[in-house]
Amino acid sequence: MAIYINEERQQFHLTNGQISYIFHVMKNGQLGHLYYGQALTDREDFTHFQTYENIVPYTTHTFEGDADFSLETVKQEFPLYGKGDFREAALQLEDDQQIQVSDFSFQGYEIEKGKPKMEGLPFSFAQETEAETLTVRLVDQVTGAEIRLFYTIFENLPILTRSHRIKNGFESTLEIKRLMSLTLDLPDADYDLMHLSGAWARERHVKKRKLEQGIQSISSNRGASSHLHNPYLMLKRPAATEHQGEAIGLQFIYSGNFLAQAEVDPFNQTRLSMGIHPESFQWTLEKGESLQSPEAVLSFSDKGLNGMSQALHNWQRSHLISPEWMKKERPILINNWEATYFDFNEEKLDAFTTEAANLGIELFVLDDGWFGKRDDDTSSLGDWFVDKRKLPNGIGSLSRMVKQKGLQFGLWFEPEMISPKSELMKDRPDWVIGSPGRPQTLGRNQMVLDFSNPEVVDYLYERMSLLIEEADLDYIKWDMNRNITEPFSQHLRNQGEFYHRYILGVYDLYERLTTRYPNVLFESCAGGGGRFDLGMMYYAPQAWASDDTDAVERLKIQYGTSLGYPLATIGSHVSAVPNHQTLRETPLKFRGDVAYFGTFGYELDPSQLSEEEKADVKQQVEFFKKVRKLISQGTFYRLKSPFEGEETAWMACSANGKQAIVGWYKENYRPNPGHHQTLKLKGLQPEKRYEIDGFTRSFYGDELMNRGLPLGKEFNGANSHQAERGGDYQSRIFLLKEY
């Protein structure tokens, strides 16, 4: 890991043996991009990677008599608005004369070990031996504004992070109208663009299309990263697969409005951009004030999409997720929501938790309905006081009762929301988002509290702290069940700042609570997977992947999620059937086999299970306790995609290749199937022998990876006396151990 500087040629080379990122100072003082990809040996000069000796017709040029040099065609690091580059800019400013042209030129640089902190935002972190950070300083001579570009490269990982901070040195105000955290100019457009898209109950489905001239983008203007588009954009070479070929990934450590796009210019160069969505953003900087952009994460793989995923998983586990939870085993939980909804009392919860403890479950979570007068979803959000009708002895008494059974105790909150029918609405209507005098839109019968107002954050911090201590909480499920409409704050002068200040308020509350209560496990939720992003992961090491708990649908949701996020972040539970979102009925075994590959838990009423089902659940719980470290810390491989065929398969393998767990699934039976059915594995040691549960013989690693693991004889209409499997909803879990 090193950052090489060629002072004479003003050239910067960040490399760690896996990737190289190279740029330089161009003749106009701005930064030009030279290379990003597989690691290169550092050499005296890389400037020939960017040529300026080719006049391009009908383009602008910066210098009189020098038509070769055009910002319209060169690759840049931090492209500006209005200076001759007609592609999308990284920055757009407006001064007090309403001039939006700026010209930031190179002034100097610094290198430091490790990675500096970022105030007010979630960010990646590293020890001095784990990363190096290059800071490049740019200044606009007219306004005196200064920009510091931050580049951090990590040891032994093909990961680079980018962000910047802009400071106003002008006597008057500056208005920021566009601020991308990262732009990357690539020399060609021979890529497929991939992203994770969907809607409520079908989040993060894998989408792919070919790059073409023009702009292709994903975004959110909902106040949250959203169910529709995850803030993760991928480019892969057309021939690249899960396990071979080049791929580039772009993620955002941010949970609010975002824009990620690929722009292909007329010369088939590609500009990647990621940042706060400019359509709903404007920020005022008075003299001496500064603004820090959220951090963007750039990843590269020459080992396909799976190689990129593995690098991102390792990076998130080492440099983003709280050290308190990075390696800690997450408890197996049971949530009462789909079992009781709002209809519960102490007696019912006593019986519920007794059954849960008998099954070996480790954490009970009391969901919506324990506060105010919350008998349905039309009232009481904001009134975070225990409903004594349901819990006459209070939340502390309930917690003690639960813990006496050997269970941990958790609570559901939705702190960002308020019900029109609530005491808080009567007392503080000015705390609600929306323009006074206009009708307000509802979502799930609720409105949104103004987290851009520090008073709101202070109030919720006080209420939640009191409840955490009274109940001695081990876990909080932080939900957010609607997006923002009528984006107006009575607290703000510049409404263009609202969305960003809102999410900064959310981060502030998270920061204060997680700092004061580091042993409380937070799980983020936003109507399921509507805010499944790296910003949330910084505070909450796991997220409810989707409100859709149907195992068949979860195959696609969990598969897509794994492209960018490790299994230990994926909230995945077994629920009752018929499933409450799809009405589909699947076997308990199938549901468990899918849910293992995540945090694992239950969304059902254990008292409604038959004795046989209870025995099966006990067995599932015992099994997961044996394999959860392998699943959460192992190297994950996607083997068969539910988006491309009739089967889904994946596996997690220990770092030394001595152990592995494999999941294989087939939703629908097809008649007269193939005779020889195997599954090719990954990550094993070729010359080692492996024992596999359910097999009387052992297998060598190379045969399991190249010929495949036998899946057993499938029923074909003539082999009923031999068939080992058949019908719909087939699933098998294989546990491998070096012999």
PDB file of N, CA and C in Angstrom, residues 666-670 714-715 725-730:
ATOM      1  N   LYS A 666     -34.819 -25.106  -5.134  1.00  0.00           N
ATOM      2  CA  LYS A 666     -35.557 -25.213  -6.391  1.00  0.00           C
ATOM      3  C   LYS A 666     -37.022 -24.973  -6.074  1.00  0.00           C
ATOM      4  N   GLU A 667     -37.530 -23.858  -6.576  1.00  0.00           N
ATOM      5  CA  GLU A 667     -38.889 -23.434  -6.237  1.00  0.00           C
ATOM      6  C   GLU A 667     -39.952 -24.335  -6.864  1.00  0.00           C
ATOM      7  N   ASN A 668     -39.808 -24.612  -8.168  1.00  0.00           N
ATOM      8  CA  ASN A 668     -40.831 -25.364  -8.893  1.00  0.00           C
ATOM      9  C   ASN A 668     -40.244 -26.617  -9.530  1.00  0.00           C
ATOM     10  N   TYR A 669     -40.991 -27.700  -9.443  1.00  0.00           N
ATOM     11  CA  TYR A 669     -40.568 -28.956 -10.077  1.00  0.00           C
ATOM     12  C   TYR A 669     -40.877 -28.917 -11.574  1.00  0.00           C
ATOM     13  N   ARG A 670     -39.973 -29.444 -12.371  1.00  0.00           N
ATOM     14  CA  ARG A 670     -40.198 -29.614 -13.798  1.00  0.00           C
ATOM     15  C   ARG A 670     -40.133 -31.098 -14.130  1.00  0.00           C
ATOM     16  N   GLU A 714     -33.512 -37.009  -8.347  1.00  0.00           N
ATOM     17  CA  GLU A 714     -34.785 -36.285  -8.329  1.00  0.00           C
ATOM     18  C   GLU A 714     -35.871 -37.164  -8.953  1.00  0.00           C
ATOM     19  N   PHE A 715     -37.038 -37.118  -8.370  1.00  0.00           N
ATOM     20  CA  PHE A 715     -38.176 -37.888  -8.890  1.00  0.00           C
ATOM     21  C   PHE A 715     -38.418 -37.522 -10.351  1.00  0.00           C
ATOM     22  N   ARG A 725     -35.477 -36.727  -3.708  1.00  0.00           N
ATOM     23  CA  ARG A 725     -36.121 -35.415  -3.623  1.00  0.00           C
ATOM     24  C   ARG A 725     -37.072 -35.257  -4.801  1.00  0.00           C
ATOM     25  N   GLY A 726     -37.959 -34.284  -4.708  1.00  0.00           N
ATOM     26  CA  GLY A 726     -38.899 -34.031  -5.782  1.00  0.00           C
ATOM     27  C   GLY A 726     -39.955 -33.039  -5.350  1.00  0.00           C
ATOM     28  N   GLY A 727     -40.777 -32.625  -6.293  1.00  0.00           N
ATOM     29  CA  GLY A 727     -41.853 -31.693  -5.990  1.00  0.00           C
ATOM     30  C   GLY A 727     -41.383 -30.252  -5.931  1.00  0.00           C
ATOM     31  N   ASP A 728     -42.307 -29.356  -5.590  1.00  0.00           N
ATOM     32  CA  ASP A 728     -41.992 -27.941  -5.435  1.00  0.00           C
ATOM     33  C   ASP A 728     -41.289 -27.690  -4.105  1.00  0.00           C
ATOM     34  N   TYR A 729     -40.633 -26.557  -4.024  1.00  0.00           N
ATOM     35  CA  TYR A 729     -39.991 -26.060  -2.803  1.00  0.00           C
ATOM     36  C   TYR A 729     -38.952 -27.040  -2.262  1.00  0.00           C
ATOM     37  N   GLN A 730     -38.102 -27.495  -3.153  1.00  0.00           N
ATOM     38  CA  GLN A 730     -36.994 -28.337  -2.725  1.00  0.00           C
ATOM     39  C   GLN A 730     -35.881 -27.458  -2.152  1.00  0.00           C
TER      40      GLN A 730
END
